[in-house]
JSON list of C-alpha atoms in Angstrom, two decimals:
[
{"chain": "A", "resi": 1, "resn": "MET", "atom": "CA", "xyz": [41.17, -7.95, 34.76]},
{"chain": "A", "resi": 2, "resn": "ARG", "atom": "CA", "xyz": [41.19, -11.48, 36.09]},
{"chain": "A", "resi": 3, "resn": "SER", "atom": "CA", "xyz": [39.14, -14.16, 34.38]},
{"chain": "A", "resi": 4, "resn": "LEU", "atom": "CA", "xyz": [35.79, -15.10, 35.87]},
{"chain": "A", "resi": 5, "resn": "VAL", "atom": "CA", "xyz": [34.81, -18.74, 36.39]},
{"chain": "A", "resi": 6, "resn": "PHE", "atom": "CA", "xyz": [31.46, -20.02, 37.68]},
{"chain": "A", "resi": 7, "resn": "LEU", "atom": "CA", "xyz": [31.51, -23.51, 39.18]},
{"chain": "A", "resi": 8, "resn": "PRO", "atom": "CA", "xyz": [28.56, -25.72, 38.15]},
{"chain": "A", "resi": 9, "resn": "ALA", "atom": "CA", "xyz": [26.90, -25.26, 41.55]},
{"chain": "A", "resi": 10, "resn": "ALA", "atom": "CA", "xyz": [27.05, -21.46, 41.17]},
{"chain": "A", "resi": 11, "resn": "GLU", "atom": "CA", "xyz": [25.56, -21.66, 37.67]},
{"chain": "A", "resi": 12, "resn": "ALA", "atom": "CA", "xyz": [22.78, -23.88, 39.03]},
{"chain": "A", "resi": 13, "resn": "ASP", "atom": "CA", "xyz": [22.18, -21.39, 41.86]},
{"chain": "A", "resi": 14, "resn": "ILE", "atom": "CA", "xyz": [21.79, -18.51, 39.38]},
{"chain": "A", "resi": 15, "resn": "GLU", "atom": "CA", "xyz": [19.42, -20.55, 37.20]},
{"chain": "A", "resi": 16, "resn": "ALA", "atom": "CA", "xyz": [17.32, -21.44, 40.27]},
{"chain": "A", "resi": 17, "resn": "ILE", "atom": "CA", "xyz": [17.27, -17.79, 41.34]},
{"chain": "A", "resi": 18, "resn": "TRP", "atom": "CA", "xyz": [16.05, -16.81, 37.88]},
{"chain": "A", "resi": 19, "resn": "ASP", "atom": "CA", "xyz": [13.34, -19.49, 37.89]},
{"chain": "A", "resi": 20, "resn": "TYR", "atom": "CA", "xyz": [12.08, -18.52, 41.35]},
{"chain": "A", "resi": 21, "resn": "SER", "atom": "CA", "xyz": [12.17, -14.80, 40.57]},
{"chain": "A", "resi": 22, "resn": "ALA", "atom": "CA", "xyz": [10.38, -15.26, 37.24]},
{"chain": "A", "resi": 23, "resn": "ASP", "atom": "CA", "xyz": [7.61, -17.28, 38.89]},
{"chain": "A", "resi": 24, "resn": "ARG", "atom": "CA", "xyz": [7.27, -14.80, 41.73]},
{"chain": "A", "resi": 25, "resn": "TRP", "atom": "CA", "xyz": [7.87, -11.39, 40.11]},
{"chain": "A", "resi": 26, "resn": "GLY", "atom": "CA", "xyz": [8.08, -11.95, 36.34]},
{"chain": "A", "resi": 27, "resn": "GLU", "atom": "CA", "xyz": [10.81, -12.48, 33.77]},
{"chain": "A", "resi": 28, "resn": "ASP", "atom": "CA", "xyz": [11.94, -8.83, 33.62]},
{"chain": "A", "resi": 29, "resn": "GLN", "atom": "CA", "xyz": [12.66, -8.80, 37.36]},
{"chain": "A", "resi": 30, "resn": "ALA", "atom": "CA", "xyz": [14.35, -12.20, 37.13]},
{"chain": "A", "resi": 31, "resn": "ASP", "atom": "CA", "xyz": [16.60, -10.86, 34.36]},
{"chain": "A", "resi": 32, "resn": "ARG", "atom": "CA", "xyz": [17.47, -7.75, 36.38]},
{"chain": "A", "resi": 33, "resn": "TYR", "atom": "CA", "xyz": [18.24, -9.75, 39.52]},
{"chain": "A", "resi": 34, "resn": "THR", "atom": "CA", "xyz": [20.48, -12.32, 37.83]},
{"chain": "A", "resi": 35, "resn": "ASP", "atom": "CA", "xyz": [22.15, -9.54, 35.80]},
{"chain": "A", "resi": 36, "resn": "ASP", "atom": "CA", "xyz": [22.93, -7.77, 39.10]},
{"chain": "A", "resi": 37, "resn": "ILE", "atom": "CA", "xyz": [24.53, -10.97, 40.40]},
{"chain": "A", "resi": 38, "resn": "ARG", "atom": "CA", "xyz": [26.65, -11.40, 37.27]},
{"chain": "A", "resi": 39, "resn": "ASP", "atom": "CA", "xyz": [27.55, -7.68, 37.29]},
{"chain": "A", "resi": 40, "resn": "LEU", "atom": "CA", "xyz": [28.82, -8.03, 40.86]},
{"chain": "A", "resi": 41, "resn": "CYS", "atom": "CA", "xyz": [30.95, -11.01, 39.84]},
{"chain": "A", "resi": 42, "resn": "GLU", "atom": "CA", "xyz": [32.41, -9.04, 36.93]},
{"chain": "A", "resi": 43, "resn": "ALA", "atom": "CA", "xyz": [33.19, -6.16, 39.32]},
{"chain": "A", "resi": 44, "resn": "LEU", "atom": "CA", "xyz": [35.04, -8.63, 41.55]},
{"chain": "A", "resi": 45, "resn": "ALA", "atom": "CA", "xyz": [37.09, -9.80, 38.55]},
{"chain": "A", "resi": 46, "resn": "ARG", "atom": "CA", "xyz": [37.90, -6.18, 37.60]},
{"chain": "A", "resi": 47, "resn": "GLY", "atom": "CA", "xyz": [38.93, -5.42, 41.17]},
{"chain": "A", "resi": 48, "resn": "ASP", "atom": "CA", "xyz": [36.18, -2.82, 41.60]},
{"chain": "A", "resi": 49, "resn": "ARG", "atom": "CA", "xyz": [34.63, -4.76, 44.49]},
{"chain": "A", "resi": 50, "resn": "SER", "atom": "CA", "xyz": [36.10, -6.99, 47.17]},
{"chain": "A", "resi": 51, "resn": "GLY", "atom": "CA", "xyz": [34.80, -9.58, 49.59]},
{"chain": "A", "resi": 52, "resn": "ARG", "atom": "CA", "xyz": [34.99, -10.49, 53.25]},
{"chain": "A", "resi": 53, "resn": "PRO", "atom": "CA", "xyz": [36.36, -13.77, 54.62]},
{"chain": "A", "resi": 54, "resn": "VAL", "atom": "CA", "xyz": [33.95, -16.65, 55.21]},
{"chain": "A", "resi": 55, "resn": "ASP", "atom": "CA", "xyz": [34.37, -17.96, 58.76]},
{"chain": "A", "resi": 56, "resn": "VAL", "atom": "CA", "xyz": [33.23, -21.52, 58.05]},
{"chain": "A", "resi": 57, "resn": "ARG", "atom": "CA", "xyz": [35.40, -22.01, 54.96]},
{"chain": "A", "resi": 58, "resn": "PRO", "atom": "CA", "xyz": [38.96, -20.61, 55.03]},
{"chain": "A", "resi": 59, "resn": "GLY", "atom": "CA", "xyz": [40.07, -19.32, 51.64]},
{"chain": "A", "resi": 60, "resn": "LEU", "atom": "CA", "xyz": [36.58, -18.28, 50.57]},
{"chain": "A", "resi": 61, "resn": "LEU", "atom": "CA", "xyz": [35.29, -14.74, 50.40]},
{"chain": "A", "resi": 62, "resn": "LYS", "atom": "CA", "xyz": [31.74, -13.42, 50.24]},
{"chain": "A", "resi": 63, "resn": "CYS", "atom": "CA", "xyz": [30.03, -10.36, 48.83]},
{"chain": "A", "resi": 64, "resn": "ARG", "atom": "CA", "xyz": [26.36, -9.37, 49.08]},
{"chain": "A", "resi": 65, "resn": "VAL", "atom": "CA", "xyz": [24.03, -8.51, 46.22]},
{"chain": "A", "resi": 66, "resn": "ALA", "atom": "CA", "xyz": [20.45, -7.82, 47.34]},
{"chain": "A", "resi": 67, "resn": "SER", "atom": "CA", "xyz": [19.38, -10.80, 49.50]},
{"chain": "A", "resi": 68, "resn": "ARG", "atom": "CA", "xyz": [22.07, -13.12, 48.10]},
{"chain": "A", "resi": 69, "resn": "MET", "atom": "CA", "xyz": [25.66, -13.77, 49.04]},
{"chain": "A", "resi": 70, "resn": "VAL", "atom": "CA", "xyz": [28.19, -14.61, 46.35]},
{"chain": "A", "resi": 71, "resn": "TYR", "atom": "CA", "xyz": [30.85, -17.00, 47.68]},
{"chain": "A", "resi": 72, "resn": "PHE", "atom": "CA", "xyz": [34.09, -17.02, 45.73]},
{"chain": "A", "resi": 73, "resn": "ARG", "atom": "CA", "xyz": [37.81, -17.69, 45.69]},
{"chain": "A", "resi": 74, "resn": "SER", "atom": "CA", "xyz": [40.18, -14.92, 44.70]},
{"chain": "A", "resi": 75, "resn": "GLU", "atom": "CA", "xyz": [43.13, -16.41, 42.83]},
{"chain": "A", "resi": 76, "resn": "ALA", "atom": "CA", "xyz": [46.06, -14.68, 41.13]},
{"chain": "A", "resi": 77, "resn": "GLU", "atom": "CA", "xyz": [44.61, -14.98, 37.63]},
{"chain": "A", "resi": 78, "resn": "ARG", "atom": "CA", "xyz": [40.91, -15.54, 38.23]},
{"chain": "A", "resi": 79, "resn": "ILE", "atom": "CA", "xyz": [37.85, -15.20, 40.43]},
{"chain": "A", "resi": 80, "resn": "VAL", "atom": "CA", "xyz": [36.09, -18.52, 41.00]},
{"chain": "A", "resi": 81, "resn": "VAL", "atom": "CA", "xyz": [32.42, -18.20, 41.97]},
{"chain": "A", "resi": 82, "resn": "VAL", "atom": "CA", "xyz": [31.61, -21.21, 44.14]},
{"chain": "A", "resi": 83, "resn": "ARG", "atom": "CA", "xyz": [27.97, -20.61, 45.18]},
{"chain": "A", "resi": 84, "resn": "VAL", "atom": "CA", "xyz": [25.29, -17.92, 45.20]},
{"chain": "A", "resi": 85, "resn": "LEU", "atom": "CA", "xyz": [23.12, -18.44, 48.28]},
{"chain": "A", "resi": 86, "resn": "HIS", "atom": "CA", "xyz": [20.28, -16.60, 49.96]},
{"chain": "A", "resi": 87, "resn": "SER", "atom": "CA", "xyz": [21.55, -14.77, 53.02]},
{"chain": "A", "resi": 88, "resn": "ALA", "atom": "CA", "xyz": [19.23, -16.89, 55.22]},
{"chain": "A", "resi": 89, "resn": "GLN", "atom": "CA", "xyz": [20.64, -20.22, 53.98]},
{"chain": "A", "resi": 90, "resn": "ASP", "atom": "CA", "xyz": [22.93, -22.26, 56.22]},
{"chain": "A", "resi": 91, "resn": "VAL", "atom": "CA", "xyz": [26.37, -21.54, 54.80]},
{"chain": "A", "resi": 92, "resn": "GLY", "atom": "CA", "xyz": [28.10, -24.44, 56.51]},
{"chain": "A", "resi": 93, "resn": "ARG", "atom": "CA", "xyz": [25.69, -26.96, 55.00]},
{"chain": "A", "resi": 94, "resn": "ASN", "atom": "CA", "xyz": [25.66, -25.44, 51.51]},
{"chain": "A", "resi": 95, "resn": "LEU", "atom": "CA", "xyz": [29.32, -24.74, 50.77]}
]
């Protein structure tokens, strides 16, 4: 299994997702949603899931979890999670 690294922007995205979800649907749902995001990232590191290329940023891959897209780099020894954005967000402006 490769190591899993979250860049500060990705960590901030996950925290913001939790805050929004907790306000909107409660803490239990916020926990489940952010756990699903982290579980997907762990699956990427294990090689159980893969991503698709990101057109606007060569070298980046993306993978969907619910209404979010996880943007990451796949390196020889690690998966680097760059951002976790809502699928409606402008990717070019936010990466």
